Amino acid sequence: MTAPVLATGHIGLNVTDLDRSVDFYRSALGFEQLGAGGEGAQRFAFLGRDGKLQVTLWQQSGGEFSAETPGLHHLSFQVDTIDQVREMESALKARNVAFAHDGVVAHGEGASSGGIFFTDPDGIRLEIYAPSGADHAPAPSGAAPTCGFF
């Protein structure tokens, strides 16, 4: 039997405040709310674009995201161009989002791909990148992957 090719489906994230997170992912990142449910402290929201589910938010956590424990390292979103990355950067800066690096950075020395690295309201590490156009951007981690050490 040949194993099927697996593609990433939606990503589920635990959040501490569903309303705050839905607002962030909708207004800062442009997702549409496709559905929501639950009651009290156990609520959820489905987010995506054009009817396609991409992110689910689950209000069932306390505390803040930790890079010290096993689990999600970061969540990356791809756009088509570096100009689109810069547009997203401007929108995020207007919301006073915390960035790991100043401006667009390359994924590594000599890499054409690159993007921006920041956190959501719960401290979950996020990336928006383009597959090309970052040829002359700095590579903060040298030859190591920039997305690996922020």
PDB file of C-alpha atoms in Angstrom:
ATOM      1  CA  MET A   1       0.000   0.000   0.000  1.00  0.00           C
ATOM      2  CA  THR A   2       1.281   3.446  -0.935  1.00  0.00           C
ATOM      3  CA  ALA A   3       0.784   6.159   1.640  1.00  0.00           C
ATOM      4  CA  PRO A   4      -1.261   9.106   0.372  1.00  0.00           C
ATOM      5  CA  VAL A   5       0.351  12.503  -0.045  1.00  0.00           C
ATOM      6  CA  LEU A   6      -0.572  14.546   3.011  1.00  0.00           C
ATOM      7  CA  ALA A   7      -1.216  18.280   2.788  1.00  0.00           C
ATOM      8  CA  THR A   8      -1.580  20.543   5.772  1.00  0.00           C
ATOM      9  CA  GLY A   9      -5.217  21.202   6.543  1.00  0.00           C
ATOM     10  CA  HIS A  10      -6.326  23.775   9.083  1.00  0.00           C
ATOM     11  CA  ILE A  11      -4.289  24.704  12.144  1.00  0.00           C
ATOM     12  CA  GLY A  12      -5.890  24.682  15.596  1.00  0.00           C
ATOM     13  CA  LEU A  13      -4.594  27.128  18.216  1.00  0.00           C
ATOM     14  CA  ASN A  14      -5.420  27.313  21.913  1.00  0.00           C
ATOM     15  CA  VAL A  15      -6.135  30.879  23.007  1.00  0.00           C
ATOM     16  CA  THR A  16      -6.934  32.549  26.315  1.00  0.00           C
ATOM     17  CA  ASP A  17      -9.482  35.110  25.066  1.00  0.00           C
ATOM     18  CA  LEU A  18     -11.447  34.062  21.989  1.00  0.00           C
ATOM     19  CA  ASP A  19     -12.920  37.499  21.275  1.00  0.00           C
ATOM     20  CA  ARG A  20      -9.499  39.179  21.399  1.00  0.00           C
ATOM     21  CA  SER A  21      -7.941  36.510  19.170  1.00  0.00           C
ATOM     22  CA  VAL A  22     -10.783  36.536  16.633  1.00  0.00           C
ATOM     23  CA  ASP A  23     -10.419  40.321  16.413  1.00  0.00           C
ATOM     24  CA  PHE A  24      -6.657  40.010  15.833  1.00  0.00           C
ATOM     25  CA  TYR A  25      -6.847  37.300  13.180  1.00  0.00           C
ATOM     26  CA  ARG A  26      -9.692  39.060  11.373  1.00  0.00           C
ATOM     27  CA  SER A  27      -8.605  42.699  11.524  1.00  0.00           C
ATOM     28  CA  ALA A  28      -4.815  42.281  11.484  1.00  0.00           C
ATOM     29  CA  LEU A  29      -4.509  39.260   9.188  1.00  0.00           C
ATOM     30  CA  GLY A  30      -7.676  39.504   7.114  1.00  0.00           C
ATOM     31  CA  PHE A  31      -9.312  36.183   7.952  1.00  0.00           C
ATOM     32  CA  GLU A  32     -13.082  35.773   7.746  1.00  0.00           C
ATOM     33  CA  GLN A  33     -14.996  34.129  10.565  1.00  0.00           C
ATOM     34  CA  LEU A  34     -16.605  31.052   9.027  1.00  0.00           C
ATOM     35  CA  GLY A  35     -18.294  29.804  12.179  1.00  0.00           C
ATOM     36  CA  ALA A  36     -18.242  29.786  15.970  1.00  0.00           C
ATOM     37  CA  GLY A  37     -19.727  27.884  18.847  1.00  0.00           C
ATOM     38  CA  GLY A  38     -19.431  26.620  22.377  1.00  0.00           C
ATOM     39  CA  GLU A  39     -20.430  28.166  25.661  1.00  0.00           C
ATOM     40  CA  GLY A  40     -18.805  29.855  28.621  1.00  0.00           C
ATOM     41  CA  ALA A  41     -15.106  29.114  28.915  1.00  0.00           C
ATOM     42  CA  GLN A  42     -15.132  26.540  26.091  1.00  0.00           C
ATOM     43  CA  ARG A  43     -15.768  28.436  22.897  1.00  0.00           C
ATOM     44  CA  PHE A  44     -14.278  28.165  19.418  1.00  0.00           C
ATOM     45  CA  ALA A  45     -14.134  29.999  16.099  1.00  0.00           C
ATOM     46  CA  PHE A  46     -13.398  28.817  12.568  1.00  0.00           C
ATOM     47  CA  LEU A  47     -11.421  31.274  10.414  1.00  0.00           C
ATOM     48  CA  GLY A  48     -10.473  31.176   6.754  1.00  0.00           C
ATOM     49  CA  ARG A  49     -10.915  32.758   3.362  1.00  0.00           C
ATOM     50  CA  ASP A  50     -13.321  32.116   0.522  1.00  0.00           C
ATOM     51  CA  GLY A  51     -15.073  29.461   2.591  1.00  0.00           C
ATOM     52  CA  LYS A  52     -11.880  27.450   3.148  1.00  0.00           C
ATOM     53  CA  LEU A  53     -11.068  26.719   6.785  1.00  0.00           C
ATOM     54  CA  GLN A  54      -7.480  27.676   7.699  1.00  0.00           C
ATOM     55  CA  VAL A  55      -7.310  28.389  11.438  1.00  0.00           C
ATOM     56  CA  THR A  56      -9.428  27.255  14.363  1.00  0.00           C
ATOM     57  CA  LEU A  57      -9.198  29.099  17.658  1.00  0.00           C
ATOM     58  CA  TRP A  58     -10.048  27.222  20.843  1.00  0.00           C
ATOM     59  CA  GLN A  59     -10.620  29.152  24.076  1.00  0.00           C
ATOM     60  CA  GLN A  60      -9.352  26.550  26.529  1.00  0.00           C
ATOM     61  CA  SER A  61      -6.010  27.827  27.751  1.00  0.00           C
ATOM     62  CA  GLY A  62      -4.491  29.911  30.477  1.00  0.00           C
ATOM     63  CA  GLY A  63      -1.098  31.582  30.489  1.00  0.00           C
ATOM     64  CA  GLU A  64       0.947  32.427  27.432  1.00  0.00           C
ATOM     65  CA  PHE A  65       2.564  30.551  24.538  1.00  0.00           C
ATOM     66  CA  SER A  66       5.855  28.937  25.535  1.00  0.00           C
ATOM     67  CA  ALA A  67       8.802  28.197  23.302  1.00  0.00           C
ATOM     68  CA  GLU A  68      10.158  26.167  26.233  1.00  0.00           C
ATOM     69  CA  THR A  69       7.716  23.261  25.905  1.00  0.00           C
ATOM     70  CA  PRO A  70       7.077  20.765  23.095  1.00  0.00           C
ATOM     71  CA  GLY A  71       4.410  21.769  20.615  1.00  0.00           C
ATOM     72  CA  LEU A  72       3.915  24.419  17.972  1.00  0.00           C
ATOM     73  CA  HIS A  73       7.122  26.287  17.088  1.00  0.00           C
ATOM     74  CA  HIS A  74       5.522  28.903  14.857  1.00  0.00           C
ATOM     75  CA  LEU A  75       2.767  29.273  12.301  1.00  0.00           C
ATOM     76  CA  SER A  76       3.685  30.558   8.860  1.00  0.00           C
ATOM     77  CA  PHE A  77       1.460  32.197   6.250  1.00  0.00           C
ATOM     78  CA  GLN A  78       2.628  32.543   2.637  1.00  0.00           C
ATOM     79  CA  VAL A  79       1.781  35.465   0.357  1.00  0.00           C
ATOM     80  CA  ASP A  80       2.789  35.934  -3.268  1.00  0.00           C
ATOM     81  CA  THR A  81       5.176  38.904  -3.085  1.00  0.00           C
ATOM     82  CA  ILE A  82       7.517  40.760  -0.747  1.00  0.00           C
ATOM     83  CA  ASP A  83       5.396  43.866  -1.360  1.00  0.00           C
ATOM     84  CA  GLN A  84       2.445  42.003   0.173  1.00  0.00           C
ATOM     85  CA  VAL A  85       4.640  41.100   3.154  1.00  0.00           C
ATOM     86  CA  ARG A  86       5.475  44.785   3.583  1.00  0.00           C
ATOM     87  CA  GLU A  87       1.779  45.730   3.360  1.00  0.00           C
ATOM     88  CA  MET A  88       1.006  43.239   6.138  1.00  0.00           C
ATOM     89  CA  GLU A  89       3.928  44.607   8.160  1.00  0.00           C
ATOM     90  CA  SER A  90       2.494  48.137   7.935  1.00  0.00           C
ATOM     91  CA  ALA A  91      -0.950  46.949   9.034  1.00  0.00           C
ATOM     92  CA  LEU A  92       0.545  45.037  11.970  1.00  0.00           C
ATOM     93  CA  LYS A  93       2.717  47.975  13.037  1.00  0.00           C
ATOM     94  CA  ALA A  94      -0.418  50.136  13.111  1.00  0.00           C
ATOM     95  CA  ARG A  95      -1.773  47.664  15.701  1.00  0.00           C
ATOM     96  CA  ASN A  96       1.457  47.873  17.763  1.00  0.00           C
ATOM     97  CA  VAL A  97       2.252  44.203  17.196  1.00  0.00           C
ATOM     98  CA  ALA A  98       5.598  43.003  18.617  1.00  0.00           C
ATOM     99  CA  PHE A  99       8.093  41.971  15.919  1.00  0.00           C
ATOM    100  CA  ALA A 100      11.099  39.678  16.350  1.00  0.00           C
ATOM    101  CA  HIS A 101      13.156  41.553  13.722  1.00  0.00           C
ATOM    102  CA  ASP A 102      13.084  45.024  12.255  1.00  0.00           C
ATOM    103  CA  GLY A 103      11.499  44.796   8.817  1.00  0.00           C
ATOM    104  CA  VAL A 104      11.606  42.035   6.227  1.00  0.00           C
ATOM    105  CA  VAL A 105      14.399  39.524   6.737  1.00  0.00           C
ATOM    106  CA  ALA A 106      15.667  36.678   4.573  1.00  0.00           C
ATOM    107  CA  HIS A 107      15.146  33.081   5.652  1.00  0.00           C
ATOM    108  CA  GLY A 108      18.935  32.667   5.663  1.00  0.00           C
ATOM    109  CA  GLU A 109      22.100  33.990   4.046  1.00  0.00           C
ATOM    110  CA  GLY A 110      21.679  33.981   0.280  1.00  0.00           C
ATOM    111  CA  ALA A 111      18.000  33.019   0.460  1.00  0.00           C
ATOM    112  CA  SER A 112      15.511  34.696  -1.833  1.00  0.00           C
ATOM    113  CA  SER A 113      12.576  33.901   0.450  1.00  0.00           C
ATOM    114  CA  GLY A 114      11.870  35.954   3.524  1.00  0.00           C
ATOM    115  CA  GLY A 115       9.301  37.720   5.600  1.00  0.00           C
ATOM    116  CA  ILE A 116       8.268  39.178   8.925  1.00  0.00           C
ATOM    117  CA  PHE A 117       8.133  37.479  12.318  1.00  0.00           C
ATOM    118  CA  PHE A 118       5.789  38.556  15.122  1.00  0.00           C
ATOM    119  CA  THR A 119       3.451  37.302  17.832  1.00  0.00           C
ATOM    120  CA  ASP A 120      -0.302  37.151  18.274  1.00  0.00           C
ATOM    121  CA  PRO A 121      -2.084  38.352  21.468  1.00  0.00           C
ATOM    122  CA  ASP A 122      -1.208  35.080  23.280  1.00  0.00           C
ATOM    123  CA  GLY A 123       2.454  35.213  22.246  1.00  0.00           C
ATOM    124  CA  ILE A 124       2.078  32.548  19.520  1.00  0.00           C
ATOM    125  CA  ARG A 125       4.896  33.070  17.045  1.00  0.00           C
ATOM    126  CA  LEU A 126       3.722  33.901  13.519  1.00  0.00           C
ATOM    127  CA  GLU A 127       5.417  34.491  10.184  1.00  0.00           C
ATOM    128  CA  ILE A 128       4.248  36.004   6.910  1.00  0.00           C
ATOM    129  CA  TYR A 129       6.614  35.322   4.039  1.00  0.00           C
ATOM    130  CA  ALA A 130       7.022  35.370   0.278  1.00  0.00           C
ATOM    131  CA  PRO A 131       8.962  32.687  -1.621  1.00  0.00           C
ATOM    132  CA  SER A 132      11.114  35.295  -3.384  1.00  0.00           C
ATOM    133  CA  GLY A 133      12.089  38.957  -3.260  1.00  0.00           C
ATOM    134  CA  ALA A 134      14.118  39.047  -0.045  1.00  0.00           C
ATOM    135  CA  ASP A 135      17.463  38.616  -1.805  1.00  0.00           C
ATOM    136  CA  HIS A 136      18.966  41.779  -0.306  1.00  0.00           C
ATOM    137  CA  ALA A 137      17.304  41.599   3.113  1.00  0.00           C
ATOM    138  CA  PRO A 138      19.429  40.856   6.183  1.00  0.00           C
ATOM    139  CA  ALA A 139      19.620  37.307   7.547  1.00  0.00           C
ATOM    140  CA  PRO A 140      19.651  37.725  11.357  1.00  0.00           C
ATOM    141  CA  SER A 141      20.588  34.079  12.021  1.00  0.00           C
ATOM    142  CA  GLY A 142      23.236  33.848   9.312  1.00  0.00           C
ATOM    143  CA  ALA A 143      23.113  30.489   7.538  1.00  0.00           C
ATOM    144  CA  ALA A 144      20.649  29.072  10.089  1.00  0.00           C
ATOM    145  CA  PRO A 145      16.935  29.409   9.266  1.00  0.00           C
ATOM    146  CA  THR A 146      15.644  32.762  10.503  1.00  0.00           C
ATOM    147  CA  CYS A 147      12.258  31.204  11.252  1.00  0.00           C
ATOM    148  CA  GLY A 148      13.904  28.764  13.640  1.00  0.00           C
ATOM    149  CA  PHE A 149      15.320  31.169  16.180  1.00  0.00           C
ATOM    150  CA  PHE A 150      12.911  33.923  17.062  1.00  0.00           C
TER     151      PHE A 150
END
